[in-house]
One Martini backbone bead per residue (centre of mass of N, CA, C, O) as a GRO file, in nm:
protein
  524
    1UNK     BB    1  11.684   7.099  12.026
    2UNK     BB    2  11.695   7.228  12.308
    3UNK     BB    3  11.630   6.973  12.477
    4UNK     BB    4  11.870   6.801  12.374
    5UNK     BB    5  12.091   6.986  12.485
    6UNK     BB    6  12.013   6.951  12.783
    7UNK     BB    7  12.038   6.640  12.798
    8UNK     BB    8  12.346   6.616  12.718
    9UNK     BB    9  12.440   6.800  12.991
   10UNK     BB   10  12.330   6.667  13.261
   11UNK     BB   11  12.616   6.475  13.301
   12UNK     BB   12  12.802   6.715  13.309
   13UNK     BB   13  12.939   6.989  13.346
   14UNK     BB   14  12.784   7.225  13.532
   15UNK     BB   15  12.880   7.483  13.385
   16UNK     BB   16  12.809   7.393  13.099
   17UNK     BB   17  12.512   7.336  13.155
   18UNK     BB   18  12.432   7.621  13.245
   19UNK     BB   19  12.509   7.765  12.983
   20UNK     BB   20  12.319   7.609  12.796
   21UNK     BB   21  12.056   7.694  12.943
   22UNK     BB   22  12.085   7.998  12.891
   23UNK     BB   23  12.088   7.988  12.583
   24UNK     BB   24  11.818   7.840  12.552
   25UNK     BB   25  11.648   8.056  12.696
   26UNK     BB   26  11.710   8.281  12.497
   27UNK     BB   27  11.581   8.145  12.252
   28UNK     BB   28  11.295   8.128  12.365
   29UNK     BB   29  11.257   8.431  12.420
   30UNK     BB   30  11.297   8.519  12.126
   31UNK     BB   31  11.057   8.366  12.011
   32UNK     BB   32  10.838   8.501  12.185
   33UNK     BB   33  10.904   8.790  12.106
   34UNK     BB   34  10.859   8.750  11.801
   35UNK     BB   35  10.557   8.680  11.822
   36UNK     BB   36  10.469   8.965  11.940
   37UNK     BB   37  10.603   9.128  11.676
   38UNK     BB   38  10.485   9.027  11.397
   39UNK     BB   39  10.263   9.248  11.343
   40UNK     BB   40  10.518   9.477  11.325
   41UNK     BB   41  10.673   9.377  11.103
   42UNK     BB   42  10.899   9.421  10.870
   43UNK     BB   43  11.001   9.371  10.570
   44UNK     BB   44  11.119   9.041  10.453
   45UNK     BB   45  11.373   8.864  10.242
   46UNK     BB   46  11.473   8.528  10.118
   47UNK     BB   47  11.672   8.414   9.839
   48UNK     BB   48  11.744   8.216   9.567
   49UNK     BB   49  11.896   8.327   9.284
   50UNK     BB   50  11.888   8.075   9.094
   51UNK     BB   51  11.571   7.974   9.163
   52UNK     BB   52  11.370   8.172   9.347
   53UNK     BB   53  11.354   8.067   9.621
   54UNK     BB   54  11.195   8.076   9.929
   55UNK     BB   55  11.329   8.099  10.264
   56UNK     BB   56  11.218   8.391  10.358
   57UNK     BB   57  10.917   8.560  10.503
   58UNK     BB   58  10.787   8.907  10.570
   59UNK     BB   59  10.576   9.098  10.423
   60UNK     BB   60  10.663   9.086  10.102
   61UNK     BB   61  10.376   9.235   9.979
   62UNK     BB   62  10.413   9.501  10.109
   63UNK     BB   63  10.377   9.807  10.058
   64UNK     BB   64  10.658  10.034   9.969
   65UNK     BB   65  10.899  10.265  10.012
   66UNK     BB   66  11.208  10.249   9.838
   67UNK     BB   67  11.363  10.476   9.754
   68UNK     BB   68  11.691  10.424   9.641
   69UNK     BB   69  11.623  10.136   9.533
   70UNK     BB   70  11.510  10.237   9.262
   71UNK     BB   71  11.794  10.243   9.108
   72UNK     BB   72  11.775   9.956   8.999
   73UNK     BB   73  11.569  10.030   8.775
   74UNK     BB   74  11.742  10.242   8.639
   75UNK     BB   75  11.957  10.040   8.554
   76UNK     BB   76  11.783   9.841   8.395
   77UNK     BB   77  11.687  10.041   8.175
   78UNK     BB   78  11.972  10.126   8.083
   79UNK     BB   79  12.076   9.841   7.999
   80UNK     BB   80  11.863   9.799   7.786
   81UNK     BB   81  11.951  10.037   7.605
   82UNK     BB   82  12.233   9.924   7.549
   83UNK     BB   83  12.148   9.649   7.432
   84UNK     BB   84  11.960   9.814   7.204
   85UNK     BB   85  12.141  10.058   7.090
   86UNK     BB   86  12.049  10.357   7.212
   87UNK     BB   87  12.309  10.347   7.396
   88UNK     BB   88  12.616  10.433   7.561
   89UNK     BB   89  12.862  10.442   7.799
   90UNK     BB   90  13.005  10.699   7.635
   91UNK     BB   91  12.765  10.871   7.655
   92UNK     BB   92  12.681  11.188   7.692
   93UNK     BB   93  12.534  11.367   7.961
   94UNK     BB   94  12.310  11.623   8.034
   95UNK     BB   95  12.279  11.863   8.272
   96UNK     BB   96  12.007  11.985   8.417
   97UNK     BB   97  11.815  12.192   8.604
   98UNK     BB   98  11.650  11.965   8.726
   99UNK     BB   99  11.885  11.798   8.830
  100UNK     BB  100  12.027  12.030   9.003
  101UNK     BB  101  11.759  12.057   9.202
  102UNK     BB  102  11.823  11.829   9.365
  103UNK     BB  103  11.850  11.666   9.642
  104UNK     BB  104  11.999  11.501   9.860
  105UNK     BB  105  12.185  11.309   9.716
  106UNK     BB  106  12.481  11.448   9.537
  107UNK     BB  107  12.716  11.585   9.308
  108UNK     BB  108  12.680  11.896   9.188
  109UNK     BB  109  12.625  11.957   8.902
  110UNK     BB  110  12.616  12.171   8.647
  111UNK     BB  111  12.442  12.309   8.423
  112UNK     BB  112  12.572  12.163   8.113
  113UNK     BB  113  12.709  11.938   8.202
  114UNK     BB  114  12.900  11.625   8.182
  115UNK     BB  115  12.827  11.260   8.167
  116UNK     BB  116  12.864  10.946   8.147
  117UNK     BB  117  12.688  10.665   8.173
  118UNK     BB  118  12.899  10.492   8.317
  119UNK     BB  119  12.962  10.698   8.545
  120UNK     BB  120  12.670  10.744   8.640
  121UNK     BB  121  12.614  10.454   8.743
  122UNK     BB  122  12.832  10.458   8.961
  123UNK     BB  123  12.723  10.705   9.116
  124UNK     BB  124  12.445  10.582   9.174
  125UNK     BB  125  12.550  10.329   9.348
  126UNK     BB  126  12.736  10.490   9.554
  127UNK     BB  127  12.610  10.790   9.605
  128UNK     BB  128  12.307  10.823   9.527
  129UNK     BB  129  12.244  11.032   9.295
  130UNK     BB  130  11.978  11.236   9.213
  131UNK     BB  131  12.089  11.401   8.971
  132UNK     BB  132  12.187  11.155   8.806
  133UNK     BB  133  11.914  11.016   8.768
  134UNK     BB  134  11.794  11.241   8.592
  135UNK     BB  135  12.012  11.239   8.374
  136UNK     BB  136  11.959  10.952   8.281
  137UNK     BB  137  11.661  10.976   8.208
  138UNK     BB  138  11.695  11.205   7.994
  139UNK     BB  139  11.910  11.054   7.819
  140UNK     BB  140  11.741  10.791   7.752
  141UNK     BB  141  11.416  10.922   7.720
  142UNK     BB  142  11.413  11.268   7.753
  143UNK     BB  143  11.245  11.212   8.027
  144UNK     BB  144  11.116  11.140   8.327
  145UNK     BB  145  10.836  11.043   8.232
  146UNK     BB  146  10.939  10.845   8.015
  147UNK     BB  147  11.110  10.674   8.209
  148UNK     BB  148  10.877  10.585   8.392
  149UNK     BB  149  10.737  10.424   8.172
  150UNK     BB  150  10.974  10.222   8.140
  151UNK     BB  151  10.973  10.120   8.428
  152UNK     BB  152  10.676  10.007   8.419
  153UNK     BB  153  10.721   9.817   8.181
  154UNK     BB  154  10.937   9.646   8.322
  155UNK     BB  155  10.767   9.565   8.565
  156UNK     BB  156  10.554   9.408   8.401
  157UNK     BB  157  10.755   9.203   8.264
  158UNK     BB  158  10.851   9.095   8.564
  159UNK     BB  159  10.599   9.092   8.773
  160UNK     BB  160  10.538   9.357   8.936
  161UNK     BB  161  10.269   9.396   9.159
  162UNK     BB  162  10.352   9.660   9.371
  163UNK     BB  163  10.462   9.849   9.139
  164UNK     BB  164  10.533  10.215   9.116
  165UNK     BB  165  10.675  10.465   8.904
  166UNK     BB  166  10.783  10.825   8.897
  167UNK     BB  167  11.097  10.800   8.948
  168UNK     BB  168  11.466  10.748   8.946
  169UNK     BB  169  11.530  10.806   9.287
  170UNK     BB  170  11.289  10.788   9.527
  171UNK     BB  171  11.146  11.023   9.587
  172UNK     BB  172  10.883  11.139   9.736
  173UNK     BB  173  10.574  10.951   9.663
  174UNK     BB  174  10.261  10.811   9.696
  175UNK     BB  175  10.300  10.649   9.397
  176UNK     BB  176  10.585  10.532   9.505
  177UNK     BB  177  10.614  10.179   9.483
  178UNK     BB  178  10.673   9.863   9.656
  179UNK     BB  179  10.848   9.548   9.737
  180UNK     BB  180  11.024   9.287   9.844
  181UNK     BB  181  10.948   9.100   9.614
  182UNK     BB  182  11.003   9.293   9.373
  183UNK     BB  183  11.304   9.353   9.445
  184UNK     BB  184  11.398   9.059   9.414
  185UNK     BB  185  11.323   9.026   9.119
  186UNK     BB  186  11.500   9.256   9.015
  187UNK     BB  187  11.774   9.157   9.120
  188UNK     BB  188  11.771   8.888   8.969
  189UNK     BB  189  11.745   9.012   8.682
  190UNK     BB  190  12.016   9.158   8.678
  191UNK     BB  191  12.195   8.900   8.701
  192UNK     BB  192  12.066   8.732   8.459
  193UNK     BB  193  12.070   8.959   8.225
  194UNK     BB  194  12.353   9.119   8.352
  195UNK     BB  195  12.635   8.963   8.434
  196UNK     BB  196  12.857   9.178   8.324
  197UNK     BB  197  12.734   9.400   8.561
  198UNK     BB  198  12.779   9.303   8.863
  199UNK     BB  199  13.009   9.505   8.965
  200UNK     BB  200  12.833   9.764   9.002
  201UNK     BB  201  12.711   9.664   9.303
  202UNK     BB  202  13.031   9.638   9.450
  203UNK     BB  203  13.128   9.924   9.490
  204UNK     BB  204  13.308  10.081   9.748
  205UNK     BB  205  13.458  10.311   9.565
  206UNK     BB  206  13.538  10.642   9.455
  207UNK     BB  207  13.730  10.847   9.213
  208UNK     BB  208  13.728  11.214   9.213
  209UNK     BB  209  14.007  11.294   9.178
  210UNK     BB  210  14.067  11.360   9.527
  211UNK     BB  211  13.797  11.209   9.570
  212UNK     BB  212  13.628  11.002   9.809
  213UNK     BB  213  13.357  10.768   9.750
  214UNK     BB  214  13.143  10.606   9.951
  215UNK     BB  215  12.957  10.348  10.029
  216UNK     BB  216  12.648  10.292  10.203
  217UNK     BB  217  12.709   9.985  10.214
  218UNK     BB  218  12.788   9.822  10.525
  219UNK     BB  219  12.831   9.519  10.412
  220UNK     BB  220  13.064   9.595  10.265
  221UNK     BB  221  13.348   9.436  10.397
  222UNK     BB  222  13.196   9.255  10.634
  223UNK     BB  223  13.039   9.045  10.480
  224UNK     BB  224  13.090   8.751  10.360
  225UNK     BB  225  13.019   8.781  10.006
  226UNK     BB  226  12.934   9.060   9.967
  227UNK     BB  227  12.829   9.221   9.627
  228UNK     BB  228  12.562   9.376   9.715
  229UNK     BB  229  12.361   9.660   9.612
  230UNK     BB  230  12.114   9.856   9.771
  231UNK     BB  231  12.029  10.150   9.923
  232UNK     BB  232  11.780  10.328  10.145
  233UNK     BB  233  11.635  10.666  10.231
  234UNK     BB  234  11.353  10.773  10.425
  235UNK     BB  235  11.131  10.865  10.652
  236UNK     BB  236  10.889  10.698  10.523
  237UNK     BB  237  11.070  10.423  10.473
  238UNK     BB  238  11.339  10.406  10.585
  239UNK     BB  239  11.569  10.143  10.601
  240UNK     BB  240  11.697  10.011  10.303
  241UNK     BB  241  11.765   9.679  10.138
  242UNK     BB  242  11.965   9.519   9.883
  243UNK     BB  243  12.122   9.196   9.915
  244UNK     BB  244  12.422   9.021   9.816
  245UNK     BB  245  12.551   8.673   9.838
  246UNK     BB  246  12.856   8.463   9.813
  247UNK     BB  247  12.877   8.105   9.897
  248UNK     BB  248  12.979   7.816   9.775
  249UNK     BB  249  12.821   7.885   9.493
  250UNK     BB  250  12.602   8.068   9.651
  251UNK     BB  251  12.318   8.284   9.600
  252UNK     BB  252  12.187   8.552   9.791
  253UNK     BB  253  11.878   8.742   9.858
  254UNK     BB  254  11.818   9.039  10.046
  255UNK     BB  255  11.531   9.202  10.210
  256UNK     BB  256  11.508   9.526  10.378
  257UNK     BB  257  11.247   9.712  10.548
  258UNK     BB  258  11.210   9.981  10.777
  259UNK     BB  259  11.442  10.056  10.936
  260UNK     BB  260  11.553  10.276  11.197
  261UNK     BB  261  11.852  10.195  11.111
  262UNK     BB  262  12.147  10.115  10.965
  263UNK     BB  263  12.234   9.902  11.174
  264UNK     BB  264  11.974   9.734  11.181
  265UNK     BB  265  11.981   9.665  10.884
  266UNK     BB  266  12.249   9.509  10.888
  267UNK     BB  267  12.179   9.293  11.104
  268UNK     BB  268  11.926   9.172  10.971
  269UNK     BB  269  12.062   9.086  10.708
  270UNK     BB  270  12.273   8.902  10.840
  271UNK     BB  271  12.066   8.706  10.965
  272UNK     BB  272  11.948   8.603  10.700
  273UNK     BB  273  12.217   8.498  10.582
  274UNK     BB  274  12.286   8.305  10.806
  275UNK     BB  275  12.042   8.120  10.768
  276UNK     BB  276  12.090   8.044  10.472
  277UNK     BB  277  12.391   7.928  10.500
  278UNK     BB  278  12.301   7.724  10.747
  279UNK     BB  279  12.008   7.586  10.671
  280UNK     BB  280  11.747   7.678  10.823
  281UNK     BB  281  11.623   7.751  10.544
  282UNK     BB  282  11.376   7.620  10.333
  283UNK     BB  283  11.215   7.563  10.058
  284UNK     BB  284  10.850   7.661  10.006
  285UNK     BB  285  10.854   7.897   9.794
  286UNK     BB  286  10.771   8.119   9.551
  287UNK     BB  287  10.748   8.429   9.428
  288UNK     BB  288  10.466   8.374   9.286
  289UNK     BB  289  10.332   8.234   9.570
  290UNK     BB  290  10.300   8.473   9.726
  291UNK     BB  291  10.107   8.635   9.931
  292UNK     BB  292   9.865   8.870   9.892
  293UNK     BB  293   9.811   9.214   9.976
  294UNK     BB  294   9.507   9.355  10.023
  295UNK     BB  295   9.434   9.692  10.057
  296UNK     BB  296   9.725   9.812  10.095
  297UNK     BB  297   9.940  10.055  10.218
  298UNK     BB  298  10.194  10.251  10.252
  299UNK     BB  299  10.370  10.325  10.513
  300UNK     BB  300  10.454  10.568  10.760
  301UNK     BB  301  10.789  10.614  10.922
  302UNK     BB  302  10.854  10.893  11.044
  303UNK     BB  303  10.811  10.871  11.357
  304UNK     BB  304  11.007  10.599  11.391
  305UNK     BB  305  11.272  10.743  11.241
  306UNK     BB  306  11.258  11.092  11.272
  307UNK     BB  307  11.194  11.089  11.586
  308UNK     BB  308  11.092  10.828  11.768
  309UNK     BB  309  11.316  10.535  11.796
  310UNK     BB  310  11.315  10.345  12.042
  311UNK     BB  311  11.085  10.144  11.979
  312UNK     BB  312  11.182  10.055  11.698
  313UNK     BB  313  11.452   9.939  11.795
  314UNK     BB  314  11.334   9.727  11.988
  315UNK     BB  315  11.170   9.574  11.773
  316UNK     BB  316  11.408   9.510  11.586
  317UNK     BB  317  11.571   9.348  11.795
  318UNK     BB  318  11.355   9.127  11.829
  319UNK     BB  319  11.363   9.024  11.541
  320UNK     BB  320  11.661   8.940  11.542
  321UNK     BB  321  11.641   8.736  11.774
  322UNK     BB  322  11.441   8.550  11.628
  323UNK     BB  323  11.627   8.488  11.386
  324UNK     BB  324  11.873   8.377  11.584
  325UNK     BB  325  11.766   8.141  11.760
  326UNK     BB  326  11.851   7.884  11.598
  327UNK     BB  327  12.156   7.954  11.614
  328UNK     BB  328  12.180   7.958  11.923
  329UNK     BB  329  12.088   7.666  11.971
  330UNK     BB  330  12.306   7.530  11.795
  331UNK     BB  331  12.544   7.648  11.953
  332UNK     BB  332  12.480   7.517  12.225
  333UNK     BB  333  12.508   7.227  12.120
  334UNK     BB  334  12.800   7.256  12.014
  335UNK     BB  335  12.945   7.336  12.289
  336UNK     BB  336  12.860   7.045  12.439
  337UNK     BB  337  13.047   6.891  12.294
  338UNK     BB  338  13.321   6.686  12.365
  339UNK     BB  339  13.515   6.818  12.123
  340UNK     BB  340  13.493   7.119  12.265
  341UNK     BB  341  13.795   7.224  12.394
  342UNK     BB  342  13.775   7.549  12.273
  343UNK     BB  343  13.563   7.732  12.425
  344UNK     BB  344  13.775   7.966  12.547
  345UNK     BB  345  13.840   8.041  12.259
  346UNK     BB  346  13.797   8.333  12.098
  347UNK     BB  347  13.846   8.254  11.801
  348UNK     BB  348  13.657   8.013  11.792
  349UNK     BB  349  13.405   8.165  11.878
  350UNK     BB  350  13.399   8.361  11.636
  351UNK     BB  351  13.376   8.134  11.417
  352UNK     BB  352  13.079   8.041  11.541
  353UNK     BB  353  12.960   8.309  11.496
  354UNK     BB  354  12.736   8.501  11.391
  355UNK     BB  355  12.750   8.790  11.212
  356UNK     BB  356  12.512   8.948  11.348
  357UNK     BB  357  12.662   8.957  11.642
  358UNK     BB  358  12.942   9.130  11.499
  359UNK     BB  359  12.918   9.340  11.260
  360UNK     BB  360  12.918   9.619  11.417
  361UNK     BB  361  13.241   9.546  11.505
  362UNK     BB  362  13.326   9.531  11.207
  363UNK     BB  363  13.559   9.623  11.007
  364UNK     BB  364  13.614   9.742  10.710
  365UNK     BB  365  13.723   9.680  10.405
  366UNK     BB  366  13.930   9.811  10.202
  367UNK     BB  367  13.908  10.002   9.903
  368UNK     BB  368  13.955  10.032   9.568
  369UNK     BB  369  13.913  10.291   9.385
  370UNK     BB  370  13.703  10.395   9.131
  371UNK     BB  371  13.741  10.565   8.851
  372UNK     BB  372  13.612  10.892   8.770
  373UNK     BB  373  13.438  11.131   8.548
  374UNK     BB  374  13.391  11.439   8.402
  375UNK     BB  375  13.266  11.432   8.100
  376UNK     BB  376  13.382  11.356   7.810
  377UNK     BB  377  13.549  11.180   7.616
  378UNK     BB  378  13.816  11.161   7.447
  379UNK     BB  379  13.742  11.233   7.122
  380UNK     BB  380  13.445  11.272   7.109
  381UNK     BB  381  13.185  11.226   6.818
  382UNK     BB  382  12.911  11.173   6.918
  383UNK     BB  383  12.629  11.167   7.062
  384UNK     BB  384  12.411  11.364   7.272
  385UNK     BB  385  12.247  11.344   7.580
  386UNK     BB  386  11.927  11.503   7.624
  387UNK     BB  387  11.675  11.682   7.663
  388UNK     BB  388  11.365  11.566   7.506
  389UNK     BB  389  11.158  11.416   7.339
  390UNK     BB  390  10.989  11.153   7.402
  391UNK     BB  391  11.158  10.869   7.287
  392UNK     BB  392  11.383  10.989   7.141
  393UNK     BB  393  11.661  11.005   6.991
  394UNK     BB  394  11.974  11.040   7.013
  395UNK     BB  395  12.033  11.394   6.936
  396UNK     BB  396  11.783  11.530   6.980
  397UNK     BB  397  11.658  11.819   7.003
  398UNK     BB  398  11.584  12.039   7.264
  399UNK     BB  399  11.395  12.226   7.448
  400UNK     BB  400  11.410  12.556   7.586
  401UNK     BB  401  11.338  12.495   7.921
  402UNK     BB  402  11.213  12.548   8.224
  403UNK     BB  403  11.237  12.436   8.564
  404UNK     BB  404  10.966  12.370   8.797
  405UNK     BB  405  10.893  12.273   9.088
  406UNK     BB  406  10.666  12.092   9.232
  407UNK     BB  407  10.441  12.032   9.449
  408UNK     BB  408  10.410  11.853   9.710
  409UNK     BB  409  10.279  11.561   9.816
  410UNK     BB  410   9.994  11.427  10.006
  411UNK     BB  411   9.872  11.226  10.226
  412UNK     BB  412   9.590  11.112  10.327
  413UNK     BB  413   9.567  11.198  10.665
  414UNK     BB  414   9.829  11.356  10.693
  415UNK     BB  415  10.142  11.538  10.795
  416UNK     BB  416  10.328  11.565  10.550
  417UNK     BB  417  10.568  11.334  10.521
  418UNK     BB  418  10.641  11.381  10.195
  419UNK     BB  419  10.723  11.650  10.233
  420UNK     BB  420  10.904  11.908  10.232
  421UNK     BB  421  11.158  12.021  10.474
  422UNK     BB  422  11.270  12.324  10.583
  423UNK     BB  423  11.418  12.198  10.864
  424UNK     BB  424  11.608  12.035  10.706
  425UNK     BB  425  11.901  11.865  10.663
  426UNK     BB  426  12.139  11.826  10.455
  427UNK     BB  427  12.325  11.576  10.293
  428UNK     BB  428  12.646  11.623  10.236
  429UNK     BB  429  12.700  11.899  10.085
  430UNK     BB  430  13.005  11.932  10.096
  431UNK     BB  431  13.069  11.681   9.922
  432UNK     BB  432  12.921  11.767   9.667
  433UNK     BB  433  13.086  12.025   9.617
  434UNK     BB  434  13.362  11.895   9.612
  435UNK     BB  435  13.307  11.721   9.360
  436UNK     BB  436  13.254  11.955   9.166
  437UNK     BB  437  13.532  12.089   9.191
  438UNK     BB  438  13.704  11.832   9.106
  439UNK     BB  439  13.549  11.850   8.813
  440UNK     BB  440  13.578  12.156   8.723
  441UNK     BB  441  13.320  12.263   8.886
  442UNK     BB  442  13.104  12.460   8.996
  443UNK     BB  443  12.885  12.510   9.212
  444UNK     BB  444  12.565  12.507   9.253
  445UNK     BB  445  12.298  12.676   9.228
  446UNK     BB  446  12.040  12.771   9.381
  447UNK     BB  447  11.733  12.709   9.393
  448UNK     BB  448  11.439  12.868   9.374
  449UNK     BB  449  11.390  12.672   9.592
  450UNK     BB  450  11.465  12.631   9.954
  451UNK     BB  451  11.427  12.340   9.967
  452UNK     BB  452  11.469  12.073  10.207
  453UNK     BB  453  11.572  11.720  10.199
  454UNK     BB  454  11.558  11.420  10.355
  455UNK     BB  455  11.801  11.217  10.184
  456UNK     BB  456  11.929  10.874  10.155
  457UNK     BB  457  12.174  10.610  10.304
  458UNK     BB  458  12.218  10.720  10.593
  459UNK     BB  459  12.214  10.832  10.928
  460UNK     BB  460  12.207  11.152  10.906
  461UNK     BB  461  11.913  11.212  10.830
  462UNK     BB  462  11.771  11.102  11.084
  463UNK     BB  463  11.937  11.259  11.291
  464UNK     BB  464  11.855  11.539  11.193
  465UNK     BB  465  11.550  11.502  11.240
  466UNK     BB  466  11.557  11.440  11.540
  467UNK     BB  467  11.699  11.703  11.626
  468UNK     BB  468  11.489  11.897  11.512
  469UNK     BB  469  11.253  11.796  11.687
  470UNK     BB  470  11.390  11.854  11.962
  471UNK     BB  471  11.438  12.158  11.919
  472UNK     BB  472  11.141  12.237  11.891
  473UNK     BB  473  11.056  12.145  12.174
  474UNK     BB  474  11.237  12.341  12.329
  475UNK     BB  475  11.132  12.606  12.202
  476UNK     BB  476  10.831  12.562  12.296
  477UNK     BB  477  10.930  12.597  12.616
  478UNK     BB  478  10.985  12.883  12.591
  479UNK     BB  479  10.949  13.166  12.725
  480UNK     BB  480  10.756  13.420  12.690
  481UNK     BB  481  10.971  13.693  12.614
  482UNK     BB  482  11.233  13.582  12.592
  483UNK     BB  483  11.568  13.638  12.554
  484UNK     BB  484  11.774  13.619  12.270
  485UNK     BB  485  12.064  13.567  12.137
  486UNK     BB  486  12.218  13.672  11.883
  487UNK     BB  487  12.360  13.581  11.614
  488UNK     BB  488  12.649  13.582  11.487
  489UNK     BB  489  12.818  13.753  11.254
  490UNK     BB  490  12.903  13.624  10.926
  491UNK     BB  491  13.115  13.671  10.693
  492UNK     BB  492  13.117  13.636  10.368
  493UNK     BB  493  13.288  13.467  10.139
  494UNK     BB  494  13.448  13.485   9.869
  495UNK     BB  495  13.453  13.350   9.570
  496UNK     BB  496  13.677  13.098   9.455
  497UNK     BB  497  13.789  13.029   9.169
  498UNK     BB  498  13.863  12.799   8.955
  499UNK     BB  499  14.072  12.660   8.769
  500UNK     BB  500  14.080  12.527   8.465
  501UNK     BB  501  14.307  12.284   8.564
  502UNK     BB  502  14.207  12.346   8.868
  503UNK     BB  503  14.230  12.374   9.223
  504UNK     BB  504  14.251  12.582   9.457
  505UNK     BB  505  14.361  12.593   9.776
  506UNK     BB  506  14.146  12.781   9.894
  507UNK     BB  507  13.899  12.626   9.793
  508UNK     BB  508  13.968  12.357   9.927
  509UNK     BB  509  13.971  12.458  10.221
  510UNK     BB  510  13.682  12.567  10.229
  511UNK     BB  511  13.541  12.301  10.162
  512UNK     BB  512  13.645  12.138  10.406
  513UNK     BB  513  13.534  12.318  10.631
  514UNK     BB  514  13.236  12.297  10.551
  515UNK     BB  515  13.206  11.992  10.561
  516UNK     BB  516  13.288  11.951  10.861
  517UNK     BB  517  13.062  12.125  10.981
  518UNK     BB  518  12.821  11.963  10.879
  519UNK     BB  519  12.906  11.679  10.994
  520UNK     BB  520  12.902  11.754  11.291
  521UNK     BB  521  12.571  11.777  11.281
  522UNK     BB  522  12.487  11.507  11.099
  523UNK     BB  523  12.699  11.252  11.230
  524UNK     BB  524  12.644  11.178  11.545
   0.00000   0.00000   0.00000
């Protein structure tokens, strides 16, 4: 294709011919660069959602930490329970102490408060709230452990070969793994089994009181036709996403795991979708026939995602260039055709460009927020779902027991990458507390353990971890015995309680100031 493009322009305008040769050379370089990076490529997969045919795959069966993409399975098990009339979307779920103790991302609801299953599922998909995931698990199955059993039973019935689930939110655990192939199977099953709930995965924003909660999926509103599904991030997993898009009556599902940044994740996913909709990749395999990777464990991405990211970003950029090489070559051939008289027209050029090459500069389309609320529905008189004996019916009384977080587990031979990090900054804590206040609930009390864990779905977690690592390095080089100025003492403000039917202006102002201060350090 590249050679034919050069041949076609050999006798035409010298400037046009030179431009075509440069574009073709770029495509060749990208292909060669991609070949050298393939051994270190992170998992990616592109399938046709209707047929299940594999259009593109790279290490699709490599075990991987799914992070918050786990919540797709949490939704699947919950929708099964609704379908089987075990619970309803209007059923109130009780927030337990265990749920309230979860690290961010979270809604910050106080133990004993309630939220309906329908609202909880929306918060789970948009905010990626870890406390809400626990609340759903305990409300549907009685306990987190019982819900994990149901997750694994569903995984077995779907044929997920590399997946094992320990919790409903994807927080780090060495035994909590999946793969790009398994996540694509799960995503396809959600659309095929529960087509009436497809809108749940494409909500751009929620409105809780006066608070707007935006979706972490930065493909929504940027890539034409993207209508879901879920992002995820931990330092050990990297930036993950399962994305679906529909154009011309055809739906594609892309899975990208282990990207070093949220932007790289978005660009790589866009490149896969570009290839699929352009017809670059044709069906060659089915999901069932993908080669299995035997004896491999999920890698730990902590060093390349939350410490020194420069090399990982360069390698990810090379992968994207290799993915886009066929599109670049086709574009070079297209530009040299005699009927392309509008070559220097910037609008026409943008129309011919793959989305992956410009999506990072594309502003998102604003969304109309979907309203949600905390508490039971008005005049609700049915059963209430709360922690109770495993797999018991909704409404069964639960034992009054306290929850104490267990010690974090560590991978053998590692430097505790999956353990909670006391020096990590929480993600968007101010927003979580603001949401709790707007739901007429006071902010949660701090958990018994002061552990903070970087987890979520956006760039701030990794940025905070990188900055923490750099700060430690600087402190380590400080001369021994040097005097440091003490931090200025800041008097703590007294807590201003919310009104019964509203939030006081003073409390709202304090919440906004605190949130902006945290984001100033977390989201640079």
